[in-house]
Structures are given as structure tokens and as C-alpha cells.
CSV table of C-alpha atoms in Angstrom, one decimal:
chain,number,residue,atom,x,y,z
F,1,UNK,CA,8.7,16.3,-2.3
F,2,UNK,CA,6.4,17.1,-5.4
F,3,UNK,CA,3.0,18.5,-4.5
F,4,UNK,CA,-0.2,16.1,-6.1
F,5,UNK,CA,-4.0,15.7,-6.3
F,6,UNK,CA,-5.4,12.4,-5.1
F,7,UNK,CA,-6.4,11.7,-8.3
F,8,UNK,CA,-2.4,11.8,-9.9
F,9,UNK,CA,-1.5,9.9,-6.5
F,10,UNK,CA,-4.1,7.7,-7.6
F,11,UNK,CA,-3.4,6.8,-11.0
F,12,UNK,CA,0.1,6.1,-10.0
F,13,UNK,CA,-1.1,3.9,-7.3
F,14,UNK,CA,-3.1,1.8,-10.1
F,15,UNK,CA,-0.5,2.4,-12.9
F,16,UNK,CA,2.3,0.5,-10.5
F,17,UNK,CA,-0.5,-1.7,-8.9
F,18,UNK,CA,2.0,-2.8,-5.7
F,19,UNK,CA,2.4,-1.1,-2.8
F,20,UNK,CA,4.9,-2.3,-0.7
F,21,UNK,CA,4.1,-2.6,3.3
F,22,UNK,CA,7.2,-1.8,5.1
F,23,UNK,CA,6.8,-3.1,8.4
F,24,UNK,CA,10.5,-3.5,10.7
F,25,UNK,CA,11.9,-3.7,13.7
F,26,UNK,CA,14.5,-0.3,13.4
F,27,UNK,CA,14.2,2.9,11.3
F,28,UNK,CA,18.0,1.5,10.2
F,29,UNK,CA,16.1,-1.5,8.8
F,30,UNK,CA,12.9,0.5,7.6
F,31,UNK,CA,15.4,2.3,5.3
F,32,UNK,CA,17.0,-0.6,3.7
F,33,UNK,CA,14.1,-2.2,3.1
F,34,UNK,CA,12.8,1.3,1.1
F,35,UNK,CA,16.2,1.1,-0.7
F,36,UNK,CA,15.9,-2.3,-1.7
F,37,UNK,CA,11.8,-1.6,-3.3
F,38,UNK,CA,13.5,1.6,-4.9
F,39,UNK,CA,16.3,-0.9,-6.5
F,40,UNK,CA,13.2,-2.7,-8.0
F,41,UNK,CA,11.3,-0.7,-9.6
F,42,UNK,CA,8.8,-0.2,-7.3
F,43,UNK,CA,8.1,3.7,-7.0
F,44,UNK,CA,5.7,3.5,-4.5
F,45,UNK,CA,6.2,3.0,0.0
F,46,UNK,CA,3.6,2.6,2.7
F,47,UNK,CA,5.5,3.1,5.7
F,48,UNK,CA,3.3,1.7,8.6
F,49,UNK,CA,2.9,2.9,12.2
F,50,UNK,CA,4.2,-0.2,13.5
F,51,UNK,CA,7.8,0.8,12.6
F,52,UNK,CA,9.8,2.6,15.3
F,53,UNK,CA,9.4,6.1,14.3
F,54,UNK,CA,7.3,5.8,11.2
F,55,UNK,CA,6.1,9.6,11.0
F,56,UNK,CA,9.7,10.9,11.6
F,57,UNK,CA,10.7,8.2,8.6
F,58,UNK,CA,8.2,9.2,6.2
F,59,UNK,CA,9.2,12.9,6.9
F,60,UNK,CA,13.2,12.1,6.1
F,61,UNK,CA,12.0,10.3,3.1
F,62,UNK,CA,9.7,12.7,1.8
F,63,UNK,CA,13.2,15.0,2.1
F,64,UNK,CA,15.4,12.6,0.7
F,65,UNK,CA,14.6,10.5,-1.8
F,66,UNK,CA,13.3,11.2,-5.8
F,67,UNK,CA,10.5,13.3,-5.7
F,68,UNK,CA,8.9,11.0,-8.1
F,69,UNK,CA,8.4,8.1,-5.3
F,70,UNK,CA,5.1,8.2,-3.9
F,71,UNK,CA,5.1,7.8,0.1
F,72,UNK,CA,2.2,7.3,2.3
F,73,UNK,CA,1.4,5.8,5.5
F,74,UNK,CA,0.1,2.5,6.8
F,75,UNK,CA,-1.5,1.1,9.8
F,76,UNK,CA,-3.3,4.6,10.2
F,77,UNK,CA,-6.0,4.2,12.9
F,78,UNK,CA,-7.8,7.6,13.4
F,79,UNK,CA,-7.5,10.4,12.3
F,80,UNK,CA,-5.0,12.1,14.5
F,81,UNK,CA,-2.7,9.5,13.0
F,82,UNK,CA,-3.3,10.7,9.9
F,83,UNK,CA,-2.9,14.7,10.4
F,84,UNK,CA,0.6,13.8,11.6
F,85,UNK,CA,1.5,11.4,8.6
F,86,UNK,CA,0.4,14.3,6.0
F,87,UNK,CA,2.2,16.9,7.9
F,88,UNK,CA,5.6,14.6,7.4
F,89,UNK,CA,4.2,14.4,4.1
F,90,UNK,CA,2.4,11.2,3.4
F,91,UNK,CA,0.6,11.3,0.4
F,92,UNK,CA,-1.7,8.7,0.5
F,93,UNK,CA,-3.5,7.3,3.9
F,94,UNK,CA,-3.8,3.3,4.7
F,95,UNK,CA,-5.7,1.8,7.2
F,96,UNK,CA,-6.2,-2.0,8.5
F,97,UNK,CA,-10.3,-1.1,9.7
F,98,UNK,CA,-12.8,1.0,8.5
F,99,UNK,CA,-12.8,4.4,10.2
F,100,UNK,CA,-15.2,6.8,9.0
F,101,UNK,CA,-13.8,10.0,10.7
F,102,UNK,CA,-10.3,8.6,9.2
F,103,UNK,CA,-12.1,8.8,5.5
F,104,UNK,CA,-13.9,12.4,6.6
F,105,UNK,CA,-10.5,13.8,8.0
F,106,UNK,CA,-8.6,13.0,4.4
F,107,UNK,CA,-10.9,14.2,2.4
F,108,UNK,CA,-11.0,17.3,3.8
F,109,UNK,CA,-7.6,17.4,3.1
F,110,UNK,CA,-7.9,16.5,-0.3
F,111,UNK,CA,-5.5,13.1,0.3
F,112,UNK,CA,-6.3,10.0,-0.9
F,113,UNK,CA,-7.6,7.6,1.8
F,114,UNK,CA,-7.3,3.6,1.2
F,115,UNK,CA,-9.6,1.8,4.8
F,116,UNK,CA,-9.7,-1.5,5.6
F,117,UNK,CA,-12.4,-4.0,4.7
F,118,UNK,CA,-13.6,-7.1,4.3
F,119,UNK,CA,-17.5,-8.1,4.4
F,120,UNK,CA,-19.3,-6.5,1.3
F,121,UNK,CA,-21.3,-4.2,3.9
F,122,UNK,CA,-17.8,-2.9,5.1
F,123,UNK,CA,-16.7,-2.0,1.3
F,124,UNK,CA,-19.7,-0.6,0.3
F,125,UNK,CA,-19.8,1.8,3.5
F,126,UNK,CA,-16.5,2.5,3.1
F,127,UNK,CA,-17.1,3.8,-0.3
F,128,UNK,CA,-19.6,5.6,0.0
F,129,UNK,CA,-18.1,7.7,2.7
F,130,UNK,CA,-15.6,8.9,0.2
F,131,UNK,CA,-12.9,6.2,0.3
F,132,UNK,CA,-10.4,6.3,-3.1
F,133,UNK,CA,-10.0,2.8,-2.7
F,134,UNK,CA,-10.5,0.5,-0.3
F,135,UNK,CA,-8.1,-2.3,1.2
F,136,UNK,CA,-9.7,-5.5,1.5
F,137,UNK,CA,-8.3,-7.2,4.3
F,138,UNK,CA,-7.0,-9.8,5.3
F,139,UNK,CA,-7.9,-11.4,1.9
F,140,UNK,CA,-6.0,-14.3,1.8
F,141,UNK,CA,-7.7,-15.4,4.9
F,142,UNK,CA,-11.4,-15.6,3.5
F,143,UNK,CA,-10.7,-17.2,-0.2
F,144,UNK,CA,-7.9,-14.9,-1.4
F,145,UNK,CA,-8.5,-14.2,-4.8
F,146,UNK,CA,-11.6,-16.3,-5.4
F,147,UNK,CA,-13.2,-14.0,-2.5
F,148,UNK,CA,-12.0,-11.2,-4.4
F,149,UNK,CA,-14.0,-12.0,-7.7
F,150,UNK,CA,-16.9,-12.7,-5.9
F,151,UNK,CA,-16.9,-8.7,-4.2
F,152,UNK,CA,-16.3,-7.9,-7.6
F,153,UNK,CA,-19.3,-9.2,-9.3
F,154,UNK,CA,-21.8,-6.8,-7.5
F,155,UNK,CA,-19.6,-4.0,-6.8
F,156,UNK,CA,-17.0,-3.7,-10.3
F,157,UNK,CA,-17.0,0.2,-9.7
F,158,UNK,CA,-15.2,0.2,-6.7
F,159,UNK,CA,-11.4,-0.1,-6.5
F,160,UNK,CA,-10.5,-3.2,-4.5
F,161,UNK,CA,-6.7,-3.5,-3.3
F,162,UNK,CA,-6.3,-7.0,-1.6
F,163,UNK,CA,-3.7,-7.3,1.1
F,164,UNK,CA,-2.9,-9.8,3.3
F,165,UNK,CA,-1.9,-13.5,1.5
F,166,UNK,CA,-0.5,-11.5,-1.7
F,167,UNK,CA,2.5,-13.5,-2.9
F,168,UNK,CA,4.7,-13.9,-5.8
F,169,UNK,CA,2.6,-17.1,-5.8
F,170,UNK,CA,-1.2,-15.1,-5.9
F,171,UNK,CA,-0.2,-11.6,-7.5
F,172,UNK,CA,-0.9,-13.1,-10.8
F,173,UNK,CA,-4.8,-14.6,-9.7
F,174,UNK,CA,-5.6,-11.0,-7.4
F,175,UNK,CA,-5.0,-9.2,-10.4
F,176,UNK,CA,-7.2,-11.1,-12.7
F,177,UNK,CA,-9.9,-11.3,-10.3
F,178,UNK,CA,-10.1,-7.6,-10.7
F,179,UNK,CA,-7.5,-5.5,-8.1
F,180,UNK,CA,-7.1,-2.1,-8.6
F,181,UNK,CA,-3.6,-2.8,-7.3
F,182,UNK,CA,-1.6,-4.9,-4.8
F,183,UNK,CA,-0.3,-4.5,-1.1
F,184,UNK,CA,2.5,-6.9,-0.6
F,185,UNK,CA,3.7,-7.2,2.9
F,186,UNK,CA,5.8,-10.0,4.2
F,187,UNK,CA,6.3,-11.8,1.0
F,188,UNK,CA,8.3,-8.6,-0.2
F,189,UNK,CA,9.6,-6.5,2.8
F,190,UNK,CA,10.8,-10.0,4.3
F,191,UNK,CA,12.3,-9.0,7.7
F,192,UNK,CA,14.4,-12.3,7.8
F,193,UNK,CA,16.2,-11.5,4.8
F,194,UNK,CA,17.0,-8.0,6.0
F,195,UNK,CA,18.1,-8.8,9.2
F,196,UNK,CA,20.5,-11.3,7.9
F,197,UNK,CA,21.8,-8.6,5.1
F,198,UNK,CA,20.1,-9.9,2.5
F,199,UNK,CA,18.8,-6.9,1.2
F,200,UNK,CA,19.4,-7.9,-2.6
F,201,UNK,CA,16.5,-10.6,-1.9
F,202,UNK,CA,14.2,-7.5,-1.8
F,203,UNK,CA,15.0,-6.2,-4.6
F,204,UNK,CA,14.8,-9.7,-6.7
F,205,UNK,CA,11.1,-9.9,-5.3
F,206,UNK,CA,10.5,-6.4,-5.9
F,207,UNK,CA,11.6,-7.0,-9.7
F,208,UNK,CA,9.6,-10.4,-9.7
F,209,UNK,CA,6.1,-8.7,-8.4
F,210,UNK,CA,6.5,-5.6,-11.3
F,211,UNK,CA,6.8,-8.7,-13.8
F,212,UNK,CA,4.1,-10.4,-12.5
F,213,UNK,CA,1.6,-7.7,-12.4
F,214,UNK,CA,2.5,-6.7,-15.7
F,215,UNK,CA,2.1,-10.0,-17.6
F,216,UNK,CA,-1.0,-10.8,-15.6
F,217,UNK,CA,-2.5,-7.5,-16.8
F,218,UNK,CA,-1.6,-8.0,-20.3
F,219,UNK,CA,-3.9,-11.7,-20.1
């Protein structure tokens, strides 16, 4: 795996603007579901702690696949969690919550560090402990994009990733109200399709959210 700063893991972060959460049921299935995103165009992978495995995966990945492909790790409670994810190689740290020794522990190690939050107290806090970006979450829950442009109003310098209710449906709306970038979960990895064999139906959606964040960044 290629060596980066934060700030190139960054700037690819922004310059794809989706990152794919791969949540699933089997390492067998965690893999497919990377294959498919890959087949899309997507060159980024969260791999969260939910799937069976998930610091063992990343480290295979980080092994196997184009150095190119940026891989980091989801679901990342504490930061224990997160020592063992960047030893396997994760490049970038995701969190559901707002952890400030999470946020201390990465940037010590120089790794870029995404928390969770959701009231504008939580964003700002988790910004000003040194997060890169910050996950707002769950976003379609409170508003969805509308909620979105309204943290944006007061805080435009900090880099807002909604997750949580972002569809091939709402890309198009997060990005104009001002996301840095996008995590897509079920409307992408969609376990359904994969456990039936579909894998091809990640891909099409894969293709589907590049397209989408393109033209809705070129309005």
C-alpha cells in the first residue's frame, strides 16, 4: 500500500466525494461488495467494524488491491480500535460518535480522523479538537440535506460529510447544500443484492453515485 499524509488522503476523499460504507454479514461478502465499488469507479472503502473480521479485511486489502485505493475504517469507537485499523493499514479513521481521545489518538499519528456528529455543539467540538472532517450523522434523520445547509450557514469552514439517508435519490441535494463529500451505506453496498449474487447492481450504483456527484458539483 502507498504511504500518504492526511492531507493527500484528504484531497482524494473530497476529489471522489463518496465513500462507500461496507457493512456485511461474511468477509466472503465484504469482498465482493469492495470488488463491485472498485468496478465503479469508486477508489475509495470504509470497511466498518461491524463486518466479521474487519481489521484482518482491511489488512488483506491493503495487500491486495491497487495501491491507488484509499482504505480506511468505519464504526471506529475508541481509540484502541483505531491503533489496530492503522496497523492493518487504514488510512483514514470513521466514527458514528464523537470521541475526543479517538480524534487525539489519530492525530498523533498523523491519520486523518472523520467523528460522528450531529447538533452544531457536537461539530464544532469535534473540530476544534482536530477532526479533518467530520461525519454528520444520521443526517437523513434530522432534515437530510436541508439540515445540512442550515450547519453550513454558521460554520462554511468546516468539512461536513453527511451519512445516513444518502441515496441516489439525495446525493444530488447533500452536495449542493455544501458536503465535503458523501458516505453512502445501504443504498450502495446493498446486502440484498449481494446475497442473492447480484453484485453487478453495486457496481451500476456505484457508477450512478460518481455521475451524480459530478453533475451536481458542476451546478
Amino acid at each position: 500500500m502507498k504511504s500518504r499524509d492526511k492531507a493527500e488522503v484528504g484531497s482524494r476523499l473530497t476529489a471522489i466525494g463518496i465513500i462507500p460504507v461496507v457493512r456485511a454479514e461474511s468477509t466472503d461478502m465484504a469482498r465482493r461488495a469492495v470488488a463491485a465499488i472498485l468496478k465503479g469507479g469508486i477508489s475509495v472503502l470504509e470497511i466498518t467494524m461491524t463486518v466479521p473480521g474487519a481489521v484482518g479485511v482491511i489488512k488483506e486489502l491493503t495487500a491486495e488491491i491497487d495501491p491507488e485505493v484509499i482504505i480506511g475504517a468505519g464504526t471506529v469507537m475508541d481509540a484502541r480500535t483505531a491503533q489496530a485499523c492503522i496497523e492493518a493499514g487504514a488510512q483514514f479513521i470513521v466514527s458514528p460518535a464523537l470521541s475526543l481521545e479517538t480524534i487525539a489518538f489519530c492525530k498523533q499519528q498523523g491519520v486523518l480522523v472523520m467523528p460522528g456528529a450531529l447538533t452544531p455543539t457536537e461539530v464544532v467540538t469535534a473540530w476544534s479538537a482536530g477532526a479533518d472532517f467530520v461525519k454528520v450523522f444520521p443526517a437523513g434523520a434530522v432534515g437530510g440535506a436541508s439540515y445540512l445547509k442550515a450547519l453550513k450557514a454558521p460554520l462554511p469552514h468546516i468539512k461536513l460529510v453527511p451519512t445516513g439517508g444518502v441515496s441516489l435519490q439525495t446525493a444530488a441535494a447533500f452536495i449542493k447544500a455544501g458536503a465535503e463529500a458523501l458516505g453512502v451505506g445501504g443504498d450502495l453496498v446493498d446486502v440484498k443484492a449481494l446475497r442473492e449474487g447480484r453484485d453487478e447492481l453495486v457496481t451500476d450504483r456505484a457508477q450512478l453515485f460518481v455521475d451524480i456527484v459530478k453533475q451536481a458539483r458542476a451546478k
